[in-house]
Short mmCIF file of C-alpha atoms and ligand atoms in Angstrom, two decimals:
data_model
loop_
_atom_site.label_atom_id
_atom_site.label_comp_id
_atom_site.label_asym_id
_atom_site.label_seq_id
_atom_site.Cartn_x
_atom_site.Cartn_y
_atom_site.Cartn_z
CA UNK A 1 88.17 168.04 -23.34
CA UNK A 2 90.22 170.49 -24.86
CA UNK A 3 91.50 169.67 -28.13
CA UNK A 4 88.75 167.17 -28.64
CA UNK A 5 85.41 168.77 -29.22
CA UNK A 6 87.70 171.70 -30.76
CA UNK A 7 88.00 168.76 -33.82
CA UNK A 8 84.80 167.56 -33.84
CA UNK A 9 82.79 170.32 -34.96
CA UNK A 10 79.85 169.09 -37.45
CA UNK A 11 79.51 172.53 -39.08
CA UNK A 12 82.81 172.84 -40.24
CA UNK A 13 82.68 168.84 -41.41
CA UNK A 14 80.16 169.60 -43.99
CA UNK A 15 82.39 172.77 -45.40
CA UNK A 16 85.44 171.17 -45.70
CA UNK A 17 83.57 168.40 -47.70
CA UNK A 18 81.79 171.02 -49.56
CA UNK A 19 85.28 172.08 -50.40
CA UNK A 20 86.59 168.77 -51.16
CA UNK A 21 83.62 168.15 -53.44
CA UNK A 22 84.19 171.62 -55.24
CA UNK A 23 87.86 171.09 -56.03
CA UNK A 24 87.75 167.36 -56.92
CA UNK A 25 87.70 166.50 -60.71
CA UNK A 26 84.91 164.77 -61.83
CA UNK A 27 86.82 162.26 -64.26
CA UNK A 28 89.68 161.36 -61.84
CA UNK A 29 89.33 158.42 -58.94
CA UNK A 30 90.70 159.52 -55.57
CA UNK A 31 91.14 156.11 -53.92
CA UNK A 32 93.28 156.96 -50.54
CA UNK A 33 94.64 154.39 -47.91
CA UNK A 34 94.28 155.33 -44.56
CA UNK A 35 96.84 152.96 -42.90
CA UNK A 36 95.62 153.07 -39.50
CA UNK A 37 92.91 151.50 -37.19
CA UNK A 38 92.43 154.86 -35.42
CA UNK A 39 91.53 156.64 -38.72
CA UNK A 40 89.14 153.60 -40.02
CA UNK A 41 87.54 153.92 -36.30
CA UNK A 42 86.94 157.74 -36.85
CA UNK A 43 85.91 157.93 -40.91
CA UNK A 44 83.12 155.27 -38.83
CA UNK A 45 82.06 156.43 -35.83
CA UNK A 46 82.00 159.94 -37.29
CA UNK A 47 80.41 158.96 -40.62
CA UNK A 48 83.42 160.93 -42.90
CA UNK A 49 82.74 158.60 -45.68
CA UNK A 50 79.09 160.03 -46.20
CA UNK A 51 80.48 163.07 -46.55
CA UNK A 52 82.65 162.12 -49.26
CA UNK A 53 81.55 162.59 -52.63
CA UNK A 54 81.65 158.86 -54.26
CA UNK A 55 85.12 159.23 -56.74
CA UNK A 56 87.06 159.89 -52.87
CA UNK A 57 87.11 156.26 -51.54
CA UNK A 58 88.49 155.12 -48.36
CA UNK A 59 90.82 152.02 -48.56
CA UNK A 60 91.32 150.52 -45.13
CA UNK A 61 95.14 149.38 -44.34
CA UNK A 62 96.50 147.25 -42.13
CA UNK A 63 97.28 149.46 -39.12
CA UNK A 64 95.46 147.67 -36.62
CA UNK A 65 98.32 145.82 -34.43
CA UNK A 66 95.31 143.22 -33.16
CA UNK A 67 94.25 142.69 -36.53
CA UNK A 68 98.23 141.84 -38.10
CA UNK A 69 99.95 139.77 -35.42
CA UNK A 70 99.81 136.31 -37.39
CA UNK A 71 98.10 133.42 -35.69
CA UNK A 72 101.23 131.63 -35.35
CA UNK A 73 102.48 134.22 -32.73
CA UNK A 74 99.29 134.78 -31.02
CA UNK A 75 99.27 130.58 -30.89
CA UNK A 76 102.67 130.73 -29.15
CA UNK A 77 101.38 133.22 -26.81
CA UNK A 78 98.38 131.27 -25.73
CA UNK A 79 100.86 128.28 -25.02
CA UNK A 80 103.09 129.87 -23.33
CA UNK A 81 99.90 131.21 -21.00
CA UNK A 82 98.98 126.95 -19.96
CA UNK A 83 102.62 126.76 -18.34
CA UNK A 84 102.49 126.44 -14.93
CA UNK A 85 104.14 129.29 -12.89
CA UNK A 86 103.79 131.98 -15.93
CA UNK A 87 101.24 134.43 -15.50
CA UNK A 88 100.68 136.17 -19.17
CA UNK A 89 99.69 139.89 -19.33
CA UNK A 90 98.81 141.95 -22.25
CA UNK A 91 96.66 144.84 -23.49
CA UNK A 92 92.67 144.16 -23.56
CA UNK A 93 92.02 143.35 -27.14
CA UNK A 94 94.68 140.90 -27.13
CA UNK A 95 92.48 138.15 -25.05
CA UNK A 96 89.44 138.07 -27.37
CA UNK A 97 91.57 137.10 -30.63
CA UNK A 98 90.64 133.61 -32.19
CA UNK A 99 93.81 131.78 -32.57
CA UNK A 100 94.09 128.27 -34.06
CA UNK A 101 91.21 125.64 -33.17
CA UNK A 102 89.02 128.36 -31.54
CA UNK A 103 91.44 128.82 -28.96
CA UNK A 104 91.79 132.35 -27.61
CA UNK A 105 93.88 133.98 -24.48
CA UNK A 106 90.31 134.35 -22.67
CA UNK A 107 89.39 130.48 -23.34
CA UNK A 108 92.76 130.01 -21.93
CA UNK A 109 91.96 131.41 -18.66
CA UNK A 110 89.01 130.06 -18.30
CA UNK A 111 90.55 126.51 -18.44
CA UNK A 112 92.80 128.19 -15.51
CA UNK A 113 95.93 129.36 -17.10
CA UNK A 114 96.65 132.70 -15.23
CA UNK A 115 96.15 135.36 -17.96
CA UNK A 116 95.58 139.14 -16.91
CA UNK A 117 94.53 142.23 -18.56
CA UNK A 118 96.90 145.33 -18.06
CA UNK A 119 96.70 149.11 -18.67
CA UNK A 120 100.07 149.81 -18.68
CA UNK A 121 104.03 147.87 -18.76
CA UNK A 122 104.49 149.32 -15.58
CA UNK A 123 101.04 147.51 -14.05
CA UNK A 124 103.21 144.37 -15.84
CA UNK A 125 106.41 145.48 -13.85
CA UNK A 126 104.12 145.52 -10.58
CA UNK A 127 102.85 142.35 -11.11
CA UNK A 128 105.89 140.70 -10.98
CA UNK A 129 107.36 142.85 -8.04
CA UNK A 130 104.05 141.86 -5.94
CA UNK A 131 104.32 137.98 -7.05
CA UNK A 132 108.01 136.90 -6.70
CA UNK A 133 106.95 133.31 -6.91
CA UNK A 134 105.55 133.84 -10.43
CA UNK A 135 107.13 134.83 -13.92
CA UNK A 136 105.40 137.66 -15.61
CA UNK A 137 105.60 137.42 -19.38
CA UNK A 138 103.84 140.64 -20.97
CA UNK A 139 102.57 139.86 -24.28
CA UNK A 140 103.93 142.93 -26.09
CA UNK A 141 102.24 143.89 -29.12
CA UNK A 142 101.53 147.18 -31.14
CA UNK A 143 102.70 149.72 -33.31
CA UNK A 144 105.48 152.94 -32.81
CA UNK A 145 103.21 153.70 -29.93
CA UNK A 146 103.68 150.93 -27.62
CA UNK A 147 107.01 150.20 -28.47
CA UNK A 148 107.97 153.11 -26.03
CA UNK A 149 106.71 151.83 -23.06
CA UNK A 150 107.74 148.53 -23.14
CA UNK A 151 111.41 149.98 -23.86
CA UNK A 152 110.65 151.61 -20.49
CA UNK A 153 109.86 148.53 -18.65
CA UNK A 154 112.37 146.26 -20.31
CA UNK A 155 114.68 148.85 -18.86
CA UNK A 156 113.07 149.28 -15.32
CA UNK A 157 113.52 145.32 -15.35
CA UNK A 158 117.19 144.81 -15.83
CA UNK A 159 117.97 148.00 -13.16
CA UNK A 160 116.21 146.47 -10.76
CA UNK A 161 117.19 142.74 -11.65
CA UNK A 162 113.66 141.69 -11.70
CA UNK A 163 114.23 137.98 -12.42
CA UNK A 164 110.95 136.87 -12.57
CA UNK A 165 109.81 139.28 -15.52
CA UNK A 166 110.18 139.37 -19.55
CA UNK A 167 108.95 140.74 -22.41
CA UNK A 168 107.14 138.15 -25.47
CA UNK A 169 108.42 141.06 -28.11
CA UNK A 170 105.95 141.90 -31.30
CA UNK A 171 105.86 145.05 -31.73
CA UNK A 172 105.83 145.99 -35.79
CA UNK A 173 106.91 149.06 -37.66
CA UNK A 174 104.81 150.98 -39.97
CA UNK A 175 106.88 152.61 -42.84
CA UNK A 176 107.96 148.92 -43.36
CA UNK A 177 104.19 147.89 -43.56
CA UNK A 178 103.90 150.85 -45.76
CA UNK A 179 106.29 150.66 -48.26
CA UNK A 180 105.44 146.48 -48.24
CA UNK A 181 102.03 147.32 -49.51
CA UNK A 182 103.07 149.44 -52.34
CA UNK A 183 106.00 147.11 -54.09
CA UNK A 184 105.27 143.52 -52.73
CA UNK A 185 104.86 142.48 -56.47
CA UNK A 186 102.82 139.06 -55.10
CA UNK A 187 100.30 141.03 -53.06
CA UNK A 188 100.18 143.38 -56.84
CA UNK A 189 99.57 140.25 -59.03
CA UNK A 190 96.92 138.88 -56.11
CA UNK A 191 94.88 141.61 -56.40
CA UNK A 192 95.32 145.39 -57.77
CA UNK A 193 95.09 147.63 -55.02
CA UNK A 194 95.43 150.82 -56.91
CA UNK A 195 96.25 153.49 -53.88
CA UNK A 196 96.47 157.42 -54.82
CA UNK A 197 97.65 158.66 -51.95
CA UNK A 198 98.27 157.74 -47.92
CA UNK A 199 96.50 159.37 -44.75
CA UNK A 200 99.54 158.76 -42.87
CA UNK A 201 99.30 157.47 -38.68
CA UNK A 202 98.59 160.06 -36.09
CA UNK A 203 100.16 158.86 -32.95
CA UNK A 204 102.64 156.73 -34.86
CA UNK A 205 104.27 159.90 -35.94
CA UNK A 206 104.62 161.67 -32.86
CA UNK A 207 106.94 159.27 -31.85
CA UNK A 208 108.48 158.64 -35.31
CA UNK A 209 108.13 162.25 -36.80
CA UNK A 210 106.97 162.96 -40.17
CA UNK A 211 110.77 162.16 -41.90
CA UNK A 212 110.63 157.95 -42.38
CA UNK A 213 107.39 158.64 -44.91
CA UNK A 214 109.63 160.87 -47.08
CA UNK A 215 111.28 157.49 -48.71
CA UNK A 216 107.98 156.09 -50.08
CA UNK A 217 106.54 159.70 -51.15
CA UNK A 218 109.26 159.67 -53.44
CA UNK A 219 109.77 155.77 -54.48
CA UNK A 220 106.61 155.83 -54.84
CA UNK A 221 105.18 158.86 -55.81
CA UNK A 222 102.72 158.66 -53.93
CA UNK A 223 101.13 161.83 -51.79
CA UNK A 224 101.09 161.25 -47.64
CA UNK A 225 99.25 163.41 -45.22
CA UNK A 226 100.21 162.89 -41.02
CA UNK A 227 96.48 163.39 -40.16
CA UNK A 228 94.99 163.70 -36.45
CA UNK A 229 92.12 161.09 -35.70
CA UNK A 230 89.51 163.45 -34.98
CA UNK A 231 86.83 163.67 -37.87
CA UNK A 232 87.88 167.31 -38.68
CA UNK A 233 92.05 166.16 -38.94
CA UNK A 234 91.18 163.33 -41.21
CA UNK A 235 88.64 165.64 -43.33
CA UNK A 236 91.13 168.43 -43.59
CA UNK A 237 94.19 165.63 -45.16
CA UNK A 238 91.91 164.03 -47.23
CA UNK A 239 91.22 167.87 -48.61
CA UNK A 240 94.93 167.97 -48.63
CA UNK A 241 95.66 165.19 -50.28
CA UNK A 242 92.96 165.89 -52.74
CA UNK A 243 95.02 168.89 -53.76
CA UNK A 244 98.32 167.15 -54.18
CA UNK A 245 96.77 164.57 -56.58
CA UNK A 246 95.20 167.15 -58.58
CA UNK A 247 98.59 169.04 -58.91
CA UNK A 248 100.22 166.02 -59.26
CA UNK A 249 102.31 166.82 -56.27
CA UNK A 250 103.56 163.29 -54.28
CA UNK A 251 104.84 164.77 -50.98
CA UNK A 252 104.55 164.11 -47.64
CA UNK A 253 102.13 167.18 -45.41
CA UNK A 254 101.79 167.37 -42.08
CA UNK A 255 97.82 168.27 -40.79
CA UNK A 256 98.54 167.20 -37.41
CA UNK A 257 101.43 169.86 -36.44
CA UNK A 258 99.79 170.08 -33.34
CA UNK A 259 101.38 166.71 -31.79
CA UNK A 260 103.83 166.09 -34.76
CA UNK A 261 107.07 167.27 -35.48
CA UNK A 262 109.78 166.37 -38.86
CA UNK A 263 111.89 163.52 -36.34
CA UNK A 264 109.19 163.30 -33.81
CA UNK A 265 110.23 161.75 -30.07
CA UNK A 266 113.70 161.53 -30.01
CA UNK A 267 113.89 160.30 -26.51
CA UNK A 268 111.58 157.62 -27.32
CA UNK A 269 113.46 156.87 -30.47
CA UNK A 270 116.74 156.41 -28.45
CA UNK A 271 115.58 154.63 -25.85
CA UNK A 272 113.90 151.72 -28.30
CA UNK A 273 117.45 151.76 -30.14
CA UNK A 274 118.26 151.15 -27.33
CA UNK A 275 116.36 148.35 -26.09
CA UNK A 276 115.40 146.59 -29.69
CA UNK A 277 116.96 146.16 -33.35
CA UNK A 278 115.28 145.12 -36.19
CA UNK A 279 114.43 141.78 -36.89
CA UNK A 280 115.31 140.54 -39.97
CA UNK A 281 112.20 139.16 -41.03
CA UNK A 282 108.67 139.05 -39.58
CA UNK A 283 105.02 137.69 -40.69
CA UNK A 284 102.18 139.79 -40.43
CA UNK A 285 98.73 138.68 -41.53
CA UNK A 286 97.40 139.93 -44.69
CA UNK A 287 100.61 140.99 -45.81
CA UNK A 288 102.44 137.69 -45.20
CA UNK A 289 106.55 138.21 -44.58
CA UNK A 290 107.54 141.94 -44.85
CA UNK A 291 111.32 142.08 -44.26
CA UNK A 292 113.18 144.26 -41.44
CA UNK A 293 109.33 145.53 -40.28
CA UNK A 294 109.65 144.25 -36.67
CA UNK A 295 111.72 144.85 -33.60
CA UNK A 296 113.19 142.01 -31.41
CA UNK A 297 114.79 142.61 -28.40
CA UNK A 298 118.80 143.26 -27.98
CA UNK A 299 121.17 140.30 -26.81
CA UNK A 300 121.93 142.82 -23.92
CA UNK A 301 117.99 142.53 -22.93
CA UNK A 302 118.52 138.23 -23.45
CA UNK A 303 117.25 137.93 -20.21
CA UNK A 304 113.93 139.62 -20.45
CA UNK A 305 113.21 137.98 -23.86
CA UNK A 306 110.34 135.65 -23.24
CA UNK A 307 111.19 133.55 -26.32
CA UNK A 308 114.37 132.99 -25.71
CA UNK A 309 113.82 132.52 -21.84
CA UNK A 310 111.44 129.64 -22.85
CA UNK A 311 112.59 128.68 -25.90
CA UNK A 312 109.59 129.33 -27.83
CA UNK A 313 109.08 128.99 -31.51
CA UNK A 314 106.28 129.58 -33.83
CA UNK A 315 104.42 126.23 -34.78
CA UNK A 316 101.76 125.74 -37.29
CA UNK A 317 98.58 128.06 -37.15
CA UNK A 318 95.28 126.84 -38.21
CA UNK A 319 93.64 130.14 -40.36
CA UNK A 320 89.61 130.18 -40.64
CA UNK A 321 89.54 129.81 -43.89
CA UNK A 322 86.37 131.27 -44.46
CA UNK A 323 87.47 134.49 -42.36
CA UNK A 324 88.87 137.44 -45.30
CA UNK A 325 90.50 139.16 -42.54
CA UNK A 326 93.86 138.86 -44.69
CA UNK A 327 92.15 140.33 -48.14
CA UNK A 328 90.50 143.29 -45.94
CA UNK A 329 94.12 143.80 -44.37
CA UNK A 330 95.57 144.43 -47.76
CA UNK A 331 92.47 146.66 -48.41
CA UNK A 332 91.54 144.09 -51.01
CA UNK A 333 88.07 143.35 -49.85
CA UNK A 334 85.58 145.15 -47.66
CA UNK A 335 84.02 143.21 -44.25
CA UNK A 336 80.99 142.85 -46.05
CA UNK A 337 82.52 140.81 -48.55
CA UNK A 338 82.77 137.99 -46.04
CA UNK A 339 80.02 135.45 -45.80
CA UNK A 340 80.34 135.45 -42.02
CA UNK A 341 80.10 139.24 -41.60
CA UNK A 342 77.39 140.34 -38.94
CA UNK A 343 76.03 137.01 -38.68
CA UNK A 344 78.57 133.97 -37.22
CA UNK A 345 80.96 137.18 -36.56
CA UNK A 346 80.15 139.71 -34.48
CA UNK A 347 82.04 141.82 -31.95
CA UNK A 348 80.58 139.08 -29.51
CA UNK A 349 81.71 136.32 -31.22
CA UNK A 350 84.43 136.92 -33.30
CA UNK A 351 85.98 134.90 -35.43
CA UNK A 352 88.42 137.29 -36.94
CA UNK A 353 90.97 139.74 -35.37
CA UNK A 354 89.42 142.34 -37.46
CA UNK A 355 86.03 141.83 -35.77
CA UNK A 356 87.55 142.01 -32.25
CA UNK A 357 89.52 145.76 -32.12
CA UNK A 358 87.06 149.01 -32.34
CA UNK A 359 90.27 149.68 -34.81
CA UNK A 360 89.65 146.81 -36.92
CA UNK A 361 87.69 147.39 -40.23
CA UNK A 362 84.75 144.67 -39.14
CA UNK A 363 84.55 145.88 -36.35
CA UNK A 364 83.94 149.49 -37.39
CA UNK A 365 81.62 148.51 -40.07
CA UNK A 366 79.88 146.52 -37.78
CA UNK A 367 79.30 149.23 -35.02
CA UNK A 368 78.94 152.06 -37.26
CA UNK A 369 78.59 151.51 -40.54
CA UNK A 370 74.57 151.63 -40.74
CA UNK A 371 74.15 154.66 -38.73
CA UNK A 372 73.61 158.12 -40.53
CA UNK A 373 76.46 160.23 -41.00
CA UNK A 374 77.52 164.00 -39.59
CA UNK A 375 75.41 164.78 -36.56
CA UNK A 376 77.25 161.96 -35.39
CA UNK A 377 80.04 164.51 -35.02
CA UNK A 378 77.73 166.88 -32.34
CA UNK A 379 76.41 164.11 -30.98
CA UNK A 380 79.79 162.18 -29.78
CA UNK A 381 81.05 163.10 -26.75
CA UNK B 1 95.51 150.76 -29.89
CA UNK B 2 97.33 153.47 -31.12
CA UNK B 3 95.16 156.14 -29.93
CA UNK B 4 96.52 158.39 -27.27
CA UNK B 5 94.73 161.01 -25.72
CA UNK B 6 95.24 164.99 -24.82
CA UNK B 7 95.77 165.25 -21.06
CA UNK B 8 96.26 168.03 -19.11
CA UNK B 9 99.30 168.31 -16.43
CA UNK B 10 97.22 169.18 -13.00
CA UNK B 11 100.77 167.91 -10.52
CA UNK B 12 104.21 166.64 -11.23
CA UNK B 13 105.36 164.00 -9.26
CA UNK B 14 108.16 161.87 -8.21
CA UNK B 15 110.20 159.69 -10.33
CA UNK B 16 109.32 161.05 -13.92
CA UNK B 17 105.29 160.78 -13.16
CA UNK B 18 102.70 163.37 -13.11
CA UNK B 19 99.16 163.71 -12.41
CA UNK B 20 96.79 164.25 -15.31
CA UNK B 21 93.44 165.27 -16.08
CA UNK B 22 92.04 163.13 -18.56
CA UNK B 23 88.39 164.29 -19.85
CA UNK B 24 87.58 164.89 -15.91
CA UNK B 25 89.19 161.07 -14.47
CA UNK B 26 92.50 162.31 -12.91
CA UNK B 27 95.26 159.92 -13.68
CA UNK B 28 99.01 159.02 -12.88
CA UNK B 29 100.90 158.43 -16.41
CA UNK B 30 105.02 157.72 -16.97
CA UNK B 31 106.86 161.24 -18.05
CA UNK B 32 110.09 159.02 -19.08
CA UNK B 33 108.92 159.77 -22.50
CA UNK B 34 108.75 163.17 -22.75
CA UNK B 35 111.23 164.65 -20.15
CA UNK B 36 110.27 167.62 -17.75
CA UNK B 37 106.59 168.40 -17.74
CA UNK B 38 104.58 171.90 -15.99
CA UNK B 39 101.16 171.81 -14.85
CA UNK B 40 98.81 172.99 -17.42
CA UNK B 41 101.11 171.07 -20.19
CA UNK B 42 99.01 168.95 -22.31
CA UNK B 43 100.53 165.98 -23.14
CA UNK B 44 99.39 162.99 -25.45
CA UNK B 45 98.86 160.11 -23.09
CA UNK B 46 98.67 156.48 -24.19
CA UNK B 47 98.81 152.70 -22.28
CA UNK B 48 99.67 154.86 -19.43
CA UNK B 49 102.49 157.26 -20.91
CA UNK B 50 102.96 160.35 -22.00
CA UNK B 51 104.29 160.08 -25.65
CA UNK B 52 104.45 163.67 -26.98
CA UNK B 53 102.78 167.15 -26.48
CA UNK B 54 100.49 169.15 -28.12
CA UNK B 55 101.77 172.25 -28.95
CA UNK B 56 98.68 174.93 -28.05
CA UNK B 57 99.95 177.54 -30.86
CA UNK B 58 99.72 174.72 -33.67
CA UNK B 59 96.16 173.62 -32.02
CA UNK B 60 95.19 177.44 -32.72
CA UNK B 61 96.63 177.50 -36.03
CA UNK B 62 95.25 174.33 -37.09
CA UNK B 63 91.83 175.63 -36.09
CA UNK B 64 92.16 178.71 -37.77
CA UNK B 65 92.68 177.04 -41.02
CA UNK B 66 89.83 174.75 -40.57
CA UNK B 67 87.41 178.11 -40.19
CA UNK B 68 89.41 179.27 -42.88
CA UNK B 69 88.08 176.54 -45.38
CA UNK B 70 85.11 176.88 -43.96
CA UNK B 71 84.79 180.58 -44.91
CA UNK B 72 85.80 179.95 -48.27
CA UNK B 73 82.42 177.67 -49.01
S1 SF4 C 401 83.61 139.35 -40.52
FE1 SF4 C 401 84.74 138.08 -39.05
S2 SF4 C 401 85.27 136.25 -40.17
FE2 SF4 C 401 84.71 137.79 -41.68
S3 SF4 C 401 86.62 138.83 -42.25
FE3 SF4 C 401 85.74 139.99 -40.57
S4 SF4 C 401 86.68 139.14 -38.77
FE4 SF4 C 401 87.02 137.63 -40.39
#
């Protein structure tokens, strides 16, 4: 496919890293974040790190929407799945999550609640249309990107009056997430994540646009680089933002100008504004409460707001305790760190929601991280 | 789950939909996002949406940098 293969080119891998090792000071520690799933699932599967010369370290963050959504919610979503006359959609890696007691939205089902796997809100939107004597709830989770589409569909609802249709709202926000990780003075004291500079989110910015990052580049002073997810994006920004730390430089670069602009969408943007506002507070996992970092939906959407339509609130969750999905969210531990790493938990049987996403750290360390590194690049795809 | 994917515009259709072709598997994605598409666009497509373009003079330019580097080591 064009603009695939085009980024995936193993020869050029190996001299941008021979570039990246030239200009990198010996004495100096380059340890970068990159905040999202889709760049953890690519430094993998495409074996960046082993082309990295050891003082450039990859930190993953928490930008895997299975891996945040708290247990509580995912709980509430799994009850809400055993009432009779809901049928509960949501997107595939959703259904394998572990919530409290072992429960999961795939255990569910198979005890009969009516759970389905969709593509798409507007396969959600169908399936109420096509069962009238049903309510459709879609489970809506996920990042910038999905937020979009479920705007859509909340919309499509309420100009059609679809009655029997609404929306179980969690989609988070990732400057929020961000910015959370670099002042929550708790998650400093727990343990020192010391963090020289961000890859910033791929697809996240072409709907946001490079602009909301500028905040925390200054704050902070820390450098951020809008990478692409294909191996040559993310080695080109880590290049990048090797050359802003060494000239002591804290701004935020766009690599990925291909796709993403300074405000991004802005028909996307309005429609969400229009649709959600920001909740005031929400929980994410590994990062506990980060303030304003979630959207909930509108009093003028009331009706197609699955919590309120059922009155749901979050109970108690059960963690597994011996599960460090929270640490490695926080980029405080690494999935081997966990005693049940490749042996109770596996992609097969998960027992974390890091384990269960290709996005999630576990998971890529799993799948990929005992394989040899660059012909990976020719070889894919 | 954030991780849309180039597709190319092969038919616009009805109600703010096109077709696309998506690594060979031709599929129907939501244009609401993006507004008014042409065949041959390439559009990033994700949980059945288009949410953004890619801009083919960037592509090139990004490329050419990337050689660039390369020709440098
Ligand atoms: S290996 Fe499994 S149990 Fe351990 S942190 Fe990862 S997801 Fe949790």
């Amino acid at each position: 496919m064009k603009y695939v293969e085009d980024f995936r080119d193993g020869r050029i891998a190996r001299q941008i890293a021979a570039q990246i090792a030239a200009e990198v000071q010996a004495d100096r520690q380059y340890r970068l974040m990159e905040f999202c799933g889709g760049h953890t699932h690519a430094i993998f599967r495409y074996g960046v790190k082993d082309l990295l010369p050891p003082n450039v370290r990859m930190i993953h963050g928490p930008g895997c929407p299975v891996c945040v959504l708290p247990i509580g919610r995912l709980d509430m979503a799994i009850e809400l799945a055993k009432r009779p006359g809901v049928t509960l959609c949501t997107y595939g890696d959703m259904l394998r999550v572990p919530g409290s007691r072992r429960q999961s939205l795939l255990k569910a089902r198979a005890e009969g609640a009516d759970v389905r796997m969709v593509a798409s809100t507007l396969d959600a939107l169908q399936l109420a249309r096509a069962n009238p004597e049903k309510h459709v709830v879609f489970f809506a989770i996920g990042f910038e990107t999905t937020t979009p589409p479920t705007a859509v569909a909340l919309k499509l609802a309420r100009a059609e009056r679809l009655e029997n249709f609404s929306v179980f709202c969690n989609h988070v926000l990732t400057p929020a997430a961000i910015t959370n990780i670099l002042e929550a003075p708790e998650i400093r004291a727990m343990e020192a994540v010391e963090i020289d500079g961000f890859l910033g989110p791929a697809h996240v910015s072409v709907v946001i646009g490079a602009q909301p990052y500028e905040f925390f580049a200054e704050e902070f002073a820390k450098p951020v680089v809008i990478a692409g997810f294909e191996p040559l994006d993310v080695m080109q920004s880590i290049l990048m933002l090797v050359r802003q730390i060494n000239e002591g430089r804290a701004e935020v670069e766009n690599q990925y100008i291909r796709a993403v602009t300074r405000h991004g969408n802005e028909t996307a943007k309005a429609l969400v504004a229009e649709v959600f506002e920001l909740a005031r507070n929400f929980e994410w996992r590994g990062l506990g409460d980060v303030p304003y970092s979630a959207f909930r939906i509108r009093d003028a959407y009331a009706d197609y707001d699955a919590e309120r339509r059922f009155g749901l609130s979050q109970g108690r969750a059960q963690e597994n305790k011996a599960c460090d999905c929270p640490k490695i969210l926080r980029g405080a531990a690494i999935p081997t760190d966990c005693k049940l790493f490749g042996k109770q938990c596996t992609p097969q049987t998960p027992l974390g929601s890091c384990m269960v996403s290709d996005e999630g750290a576990c998971a890529a360390y799993y799948k990929y991280g005992r394989r040899a590194a660059a012909p990976r690049m020719e070889a894919a795809e | 789950m954030c991780h849309a994917v180039p597709a190319k515009v092969t038919a616009v259709m009805e109600g703010e939909m096109a077709q696309v072709d998506l690594s060979g598997a031709r599929k129907t994605v939501s244009t609401a996002l993006v507004g008014p598409v042409a065949v041959g666009d390439y559009l990033l497509v994700h949980v059945g949406y288009a949410l953004g373009r890619v801009d083919p003079d960037e592509a090139a330019e990004t490329l050419r940098l990337l050689e660039e580097i390369g020709a440098n080591t």
